[in-house]
mmCIF file of C-alpha atoms in Angstrom:
data_model
loop_
_atom_site.group_PDB
_atom_site.id
_atom_site.type_symbol
_atom_site.label_atom_id
_atom_site.label_comp_id
_atom_site.label_asym_id
_atom_site.label_seq_id
_atom_site.Cartn_x
_atom_site.Cartn_y
_atom_site.Cartn_z
ATOM 1 C CA MET A 9 30.662 3.781 -14.713
ATOM 2 C CA LYS A 10 30.112 4.637 -11.057
ATOM 3 C CA ASN A 11 28.605 1.466 -9.618
ATOM 4 C CA ILE A 12 31.271 -1.233 -9.874
ATOM 5 C CA ILE A 13 30.500 -4.206 -7.643
ATOM 6 C CA ALA A 14 33.319 -6.551 -6.634
ATOM 7 C CA HIS A 15 32.192 -10.176 -6.944
ATOM 8 C CA ARG A 16 32.690 -11.797 -3.510
ATOM 9 C CA GLY A 17 34.819 -8.819 -2.585
ATOM 10 C CA PHE A 18 37.988 -7.488 -4.186
ATOM 11 C CA TRP A 19 40.148 -10.599 -4.063
ATOM 12 C CA LEU A 20 43.586 -11.203 -5.528
ATOM 13 C CA GLU A 21 43.623 -14.968 -4.971
ATOM 14 C CA ALA A 22 40.599 -17.249 -5.184
ATOM 15 C CA THR A 23 41.072 -18.235 -1.545
ATOM 16 C CA GLU A 24 40.295 -14.633 -0.555
ATOM 17 C CA GLN A 25 36.753 -14.721 -1.938
ATOM 18 C CA ASN A 26 34.123 -13.759 0.647
ATOM 19 C CA THR A 27 36.769 -13.042 3.289
ATOM 20 C CA GLU A 28 37.381 -10.017 5.461
ATOM 21 C CA VAL A 29 40.514 -9.044 3.541
ATOM 22 C CA ALA A 30 38.610 -9.035 0.228
ATOM 23 C CA PHE A 31 35.745 -7.034 1.704
ATOM 24 C CA LYS A 32 38.058 -4.456 3.280
ATOM 25 C CA ARG A 33 39.989 -4.101 0.018
ATOM 26 C CA ALA A 34 36.772 -3.466 -1.907
ATOM 27 C CA LEU A 35 35.506 -0.950 0.628
ATOM 28 C CA SER A 36 38.782 0.963 0.862
ATOM 29 C CA ASN A 37 38.791 1.309 -2.926
ATOM 30 C CA GLY A 38 35.190 2.480 -3.085
ATOM 31 C CA PHE A 39 33.758 -0.632 -4.756
ATOM 32 C CA GLY A 40 30.436 -2.241 -4.014
ATOM 33 C CA ILE A 41 30.363 -5.844 -2.837
ATOM 34 C CA GLU A 42 28.429 -8.877 -4.038
ATOM 35 C CA THR A 43 28.344 -11.614 -1.415
ATOM 36 C CA ASP A 44 26.416 -14.739 -0.490
ATOM 37 C CA LEU A 45 23.978 -15.283 2.376
ATOM 38 C CA ARG A 46 23.239 -18.637 3.991
ATOM 39 C CA ASP A 47 21.979 -19.800 7.346
ATOM 40 C CA ARG A 48 23.861 -21.744 10.003
ATOM 41 C CA ASN A 49 22.586 -22.541 13.501
ATOM 42 C CA GLN A 50 19.695 -20.089 13.095
ATOM 43 C CA SER A 51 22.012 -17.242 12.101
ATOM 44 C CA VAL A 52 22.748 -15.623 8.734
ATOM 45 C CA VAL A 53 26.340 -16.025 7.577
ATOM 46 C CA ILE A 54 28.482 -15.232 4.546
ATOM 47 C CA SER A 55 29.220 -18.304 2.445
ATOM 48 C CA HIS A 56 28.894 -19.274 -1.205
ATOM 49 C CA ASP A 57 28.983 -22.999 -0.487
ATOM 50 C CA MET A 58 27.611 -24.786 2.573
ATOM 51 C CA ALA A 59 28.395 -22.753 5.671
ATOM 52 C CA SER A 60 30.925 -23.810 8.294
ATOM 53 C CA ALA A 61 31.935 -22.718 11.783
ATOM 54 C CA GLU A 62 34.387 -20.290 10.158
ATOM 55 C CA SER A 63 31.739 -18.497 8.093
ATOM 56 C CA MET A 64 31.511 -14.764 8.813
ATOM 57 C CA THR A 65 28.322 -13.566 10.470
ATOM 58 C CA ILE A 66 26.156 -11.042 8.659
ATOM 59 C CA GLU A 67 26.523 -8.703 11.623
ATOM 60 C CA HIS A 68 30.304 -8.679 11.271
ATOM 61 C CA PHE A 69 30.070 -8.138 7.533
ATOM 62 C CA LEU A 70 27.778 -5.155 7.986
ATOM 63 C CA SER A 71 30.081 -3.702 10.630
ATOM 64 C CA LEU A 72 32.925 -3.771 8.091
ATOM 65 C CA CYS A 73 30.779 -1.918 5.568
ATOM 66 C CA THR A 74 30.282 1.090 7.834
ATOM 67 C CA ILE A 75 33.617 2.502 6.608
ATOM 68 C CA ALA A 76 32.086 2.998 3.135
ATOM 69 C CA PRO A 77 28.360 3.664 3.600
ATOM 70 C CA ASP A 78 27.835 4.840 0.016
ATOM 71 C CA VAL A 79 28.843 1.634 -1.797
ATOM 72 C CA THR A 80 26.233 -0.872 -2.940
ATOM 73 C CA LEU A 81 25.813 -4.292 -1.345
ATOM 74 C CA ALA A 82 24.400 -6.983 -3.641
ATOM 75 C CA LEU A 83 23.167 -9.725 -1.308
ATOM 76 C CA ASN A 84 22.919 -13.078 -3.071
ATOM 77 C CA VAL A 85 20.414 -15.224 -1.189
ATOM 78 C CA LYS A 86 21.501 -18.872 -1.201
ATOM 79 C CA ALA A 87 18.899 -20.188 1.257
ATOM 80 C CA ASP A 88 15.182 -19.703 1.796
ATOM 81 C CA CYS A 89 13.513 -18.007 4.750
ATOM 82 C CA LEU A 90 16.269 -15.563 5.722
ATOM 83 C CA GLN A 91 13.913 -12.564 5.680
ATOM 84 C CA ALA A 92 12.942 -12.775 9.347
ATOM 85 C CA SER A 93 16.601 -12.527 10.348
ATOM 86 C CA MET A 94 17.589 -9.891 7.785
ATOM 87 C CA ALA A 95 14.644 -7.495 8.000
ATOM 88 C CA PRO A 96 15.431 -6.161 11.515
ATOM 89 C CA LEU A 97 19.094 -5.484 10.723
ATOM 90 C CA ARG A 98 20.233 -1.928 10.164
ATOM 91 C CA ILE A 99 21.937 -1.690 6.785
ATOM 92 C CA ASP A 100 23.148 1.824 6.049
ATOM 93 C CA ASN A 101 24.544 1.004 2.609
ATOM 94 C CA PRO A 102 22.380 1.018 -0.498
ATOM 95 C CA HIS A 103 21.628 -2.664 -0.970
ATOM 96 C CA PHE A 104 19.384 -5.230 -2.589
ATOM 97 C CA TYR A 105 18.612 -8.933 -2.324
ATOM 98 C CA PHE A 106 18.546 -11.252 -5.323
ATOM 99 C CA ASP A 107 18.852 -14.843 -6.580
ATOM 100 C CA MET A 108 16.469 -16.453 -4.118
ATOM 101 C CA SER A 109 13.788 -18.908 -5.231
ATOM 102 C CA VAL A 110 10.674 -17.338 -6.713
ATOM 103 C CA PRO A 111 8.339 -18.285 -3.813
ATOM 104 C CA ASP A 112 10.915 -16.877 -1.372
ATOM 105 C CA MET A 113 10.803 -13.531 -3.180
ATOM 106 C CA LEU A 114 7.334 -12.951 -1.772
ATOM 107 C CA GLY A 115 8.653 -12.778 1.782
ATOM 108 C CA TYR A 116 11.127 -10.049 0.847
ATOM 109 C CA LEU A 117 8.400 -8.035 -0.824
ATOM 110 C CA LYS A 118 6.114 -8.497 2.183
ATOM 111 C CA ASN A 119 8.859 -7.045 4.397
ATOM 112 C CA ASP A 120 9.484 -4.116 2.008
ATOM 113 C CA MET A 121 13.050 -5.284 1.322
ATOM 114 C CA SER A 122 14.766 -4.082 -1.839
ATOM 115 C CA LEU A 123 14.616 -6.878 -4.388
ATOM 116 C CA TYR A 124 16.111 -7.524 -7.832
ATOM 117 C CA THR A 125 14.650 -10.118 -10.159
ATOM 118 C CA ARG A 126 16.665 -12.127 -12.694
ATOM 119 C CA TYR A 127 16.899 -12.014 -16.470
ATOM 120 C CA SER A 128 19.127 -14.251 -18.605
ATOM 121 C CA ASN A 129 19.035 -16.318 -21.770
ATOM 122 C CA ILE A 130 17.456 -19.145 -19.739
ATOM 123 C CA GLU A 131 15.248 -16.815 -17.647
ATOM 124 C CA PRO A 132 13.647 -14.601 -20.321
ATOM 125 C CA GLY A 133 10.624 -13.698 -18.193
ATOM 126 C CA PRO A 134 11.793 -12.079 -14.931
ATOM 127 C CA ALA A 135 9.610 -13.111 -12.011
ATOM 128 C CA LEU A 136 7.638 -10.335 -10.271
ATOM 129 C CA LEU A 137 9.307 -7.708 -12.445
ATOM 130 C CA ASP A 138 6.700 -5.053 -11.704
ATOM 131 C CA LYS A 139 7.308 -5.390 -7.950
ATOM 132 C CA CYS A 140 11.130 -5.386 -8.050
ATOM 133 C CA GLU A 141 13.399 -2.346 -7.962
ATOM 134 C CA GLY A 142 15.886 -3.781 -10.397
ATOM 135 C CA VAL A 143 17.095 -6.597 -12.627
ATOM 136 C CA TRP A 144 20.162 -8.813 -12.285
ATOM 137 C CA LEU A 145 21.030 -9.300 -15.969
ATOM 138 C CA ASP A 146 23.019 -12.458 -16.696
ATOM 139 C CA ASN A 147 24.031 -14.533 -19.727
ATOM 140 C CA PHE A 148 24.896 -18.224 -19.465
ATOM 141 C CA ASP A 149 25.190 -18.757 -23.223
ATOM 142 C CA ASN A 150 27.994 -16.466 -24.387
ATOM 143 C CA GLY A 151 29.966 -13.363 -23.519
ATOM 144 C CA GLU A 152 27.727 -10.877 -25.308
ATOM 145 C CA LEU A 153 25.669 -8.109 -23.726
ATOM 146 C CA ASP A 154 21.925 -8.340 -24.376
ATOM 147 C CA LEU A 155 21.428 -4.716 -25.365
ATOM 148 C CA VAL A 156 17.748 -5.158 -26.184
ATOM 149 C CA ALA A 157 16.956 -6.462 -22.704
ATOM 150 C CA LEU A 158 19.170 -3.858 -21.049
ATOM 151 C CA GLN A 159 17.473 -1.002 -22.881
ATOM 152 C CA SER A 160 13.996 -2.337 -22.184
ATOM 153 C CA TYR A 161 14.478 -2.613 -18.409
ATOM 154 C CA LEU A 162 16.103 0.794 -18.152
ATOM 155 C CA GLU A 163 13.200 2.303 -20.082
ATOM 156 C CA LEU A 164 10.868 0.742 -17.504
ATOM 157 C CA GLY A 165 12.736 2.699 -14.841
ATOM 158 C CA LYS A 166 14.474 -0.324 -13.347
ATOM 159 C CA HIS A 167 17.995 -0.391 -12.003
ATOM 160 C CA VAL A 168 20.132 -3.015 -13.754
ATOM 161 C CA VAL A 169 23.252 -4.808 -12.542
ATOM 162 C CA LEU A 170 25.131 -6.672 -15.258
ATOM 163 C CA VAL A 171 27.062 -9.895 -14.700
ATOM 164 C CA SER A 172 30.459 -9.535 -16.343
ATOM 165 C CA PRO A 173 31.413 -12.610 -18.438
ATOM 166 C CA GLU A 174 34.531 -13.514 -16.426
ATOM 167 C CA LEU A 175 32.204 -14.682 -13.645
ATOM 168 C CA HIS A 176 31.360 -17.528 -16.055
ATOM 169 C CA LYS A 177 35.005 -18.048 -17.096
ATOM 170 C CA ARG A 178 34.560 -16.126 -20.363
ATOM 171 C CA ASP A 179 36.538 -13.219 -21.751
ATOM 172 C CA GLU A 180 35.071 -9.862 -20.811
ATOM 173 C CA LYS A 181 36.632 -7.611 -23.489
ATOM 174 C CA SER A 182 33.815 -7.679 -26.069
ATOM 175 C CA TYR A 183 31.141 -7.290 -23.386
ATOM 176 C CA TRP A 184 32.901 -4.321 -21.809
ATOM 177 C CA LYS A 185 33.316 -2.707 -25.227
ATOM 178 C CA GLN A 186 29.582 -3.073 -25.921
ATOM 179 C CA LEU A 187 28.758 -1.638 -22.507
ATOM 180 C CA LYS A 188 31.110 1.309 -22.879
ATOM 181 C CA THR A 189 29.569 2.178 -26.237
ATOM 182 C CA PHE A 190 26.084 1.927 -24.727
ATOM 183 C CA LEU A 191 27.037 4.207 -21.840
ATOM 184 C CA GLY A 192 28.536 6.737 -24.237
ATOM 185 C CA GLU A 193 25.268 6.879 -26.147
ATOM 186 C CA ASN A 194 23.001 6.765 -23.062
ATOM 187 C CA GLU A 195 24.666 8.843 -20.364
ATOM 188 C CA SER A 196 21.363 9.442 -18.585
ATOM 189 C CA TYR A 197 21.264 5.782 -17.542
ATOM 190 C CA GLU A 198 24.641 5.731 -15.794
ATOM 191 C CA ASN A 199 23.199 6.063 -12.293
ATOM 192 C CA LYS A 200 20.858 3.123 -12.893
ATOM 193 C CA LEU A 201 23.563 0.741 -14.092
ATOM 194 C CA GLY A 202 25.999 -1.454 -12.198
ATOM 195 C CA LEU A 203 28.583 -4.055 -13.181
ATOM 196 C CA CYS A 204 29.453 -7.081 -11.038
ATOM 197 C CA THR A 205 33.005 -8.123 -11.848
ATOM 198 C CA ASP A 206 36.031 -10.080 -10.684
ATOM 199 C CA PHE A 207 38.209 -7.244 -12.013
ATOM 200 C CA PRO A 208 36.982 -4.064 -10.303
ATOM 201 C CA LEU A 209 40.187 -2.040 -10.706
ATOM 202 C CA GLU A 210 40.449 -2.873 -14.391
ATOM 203 C CA ALA A 211 36.764 -2.028 -14.874
ATOM 204 C CA ARG A 212 37.145 1.361 -13.200
ATOM 205 C CA SER A 213 40.133 2.187 -15.384
ATOM 206 C CA TYR A 214 38.460 0.987 -18.598
ATOM 207 C CA PHE A 215 35.106 2.679 -18.161
ATOM 208 C CA ASN A 216 36.520 5.952 -16.873
ATOM 209 C CA GLU A 217 39.172 6.447 -19.538
ATOM 210 C CA GLN A 218 38.294 8.964 -22.241
#
């Protein structure tokens, strides 16, 4: 698997999540980054929870990412109406926006911004699927990979990023095994698949071993 995305950066301690050290570690190891966008004082900042004065600006985050322009940035939108601030920014990395409210999706599409819709056991009908470049495929019920959904979206030509179960405090071993088997049987889809994980090094080792 080529597109491994480090959830809130490549952190070793929970306190490092969404920090410069975690972002730099991900970038230096060639991993993509999933991070969270919010607004504070009419600026876009990086923060999963409510933003503070210490929250990193989006401009600083993007400046860090210039050292690895080929890795994917998965930009998790935690607040509405950020499009006007994000659209003018130069982002050299491959990237997409996701997780915003459904009405807010329309503003991203209007501005021709790369957008992923959501699918999960509680969101079985992805909003605006035909207008989105990809699908963020999640599972809140158990640690199993929904192979039927995965196959169907790939056959539609969509990119798919999978949420690894450890993000929901579940064991990832069975899920990774299912995914590795799927990749072995469907090598043509590898470039359309990504995995968002808290364990990027372990994922790289597992999926690349023969």
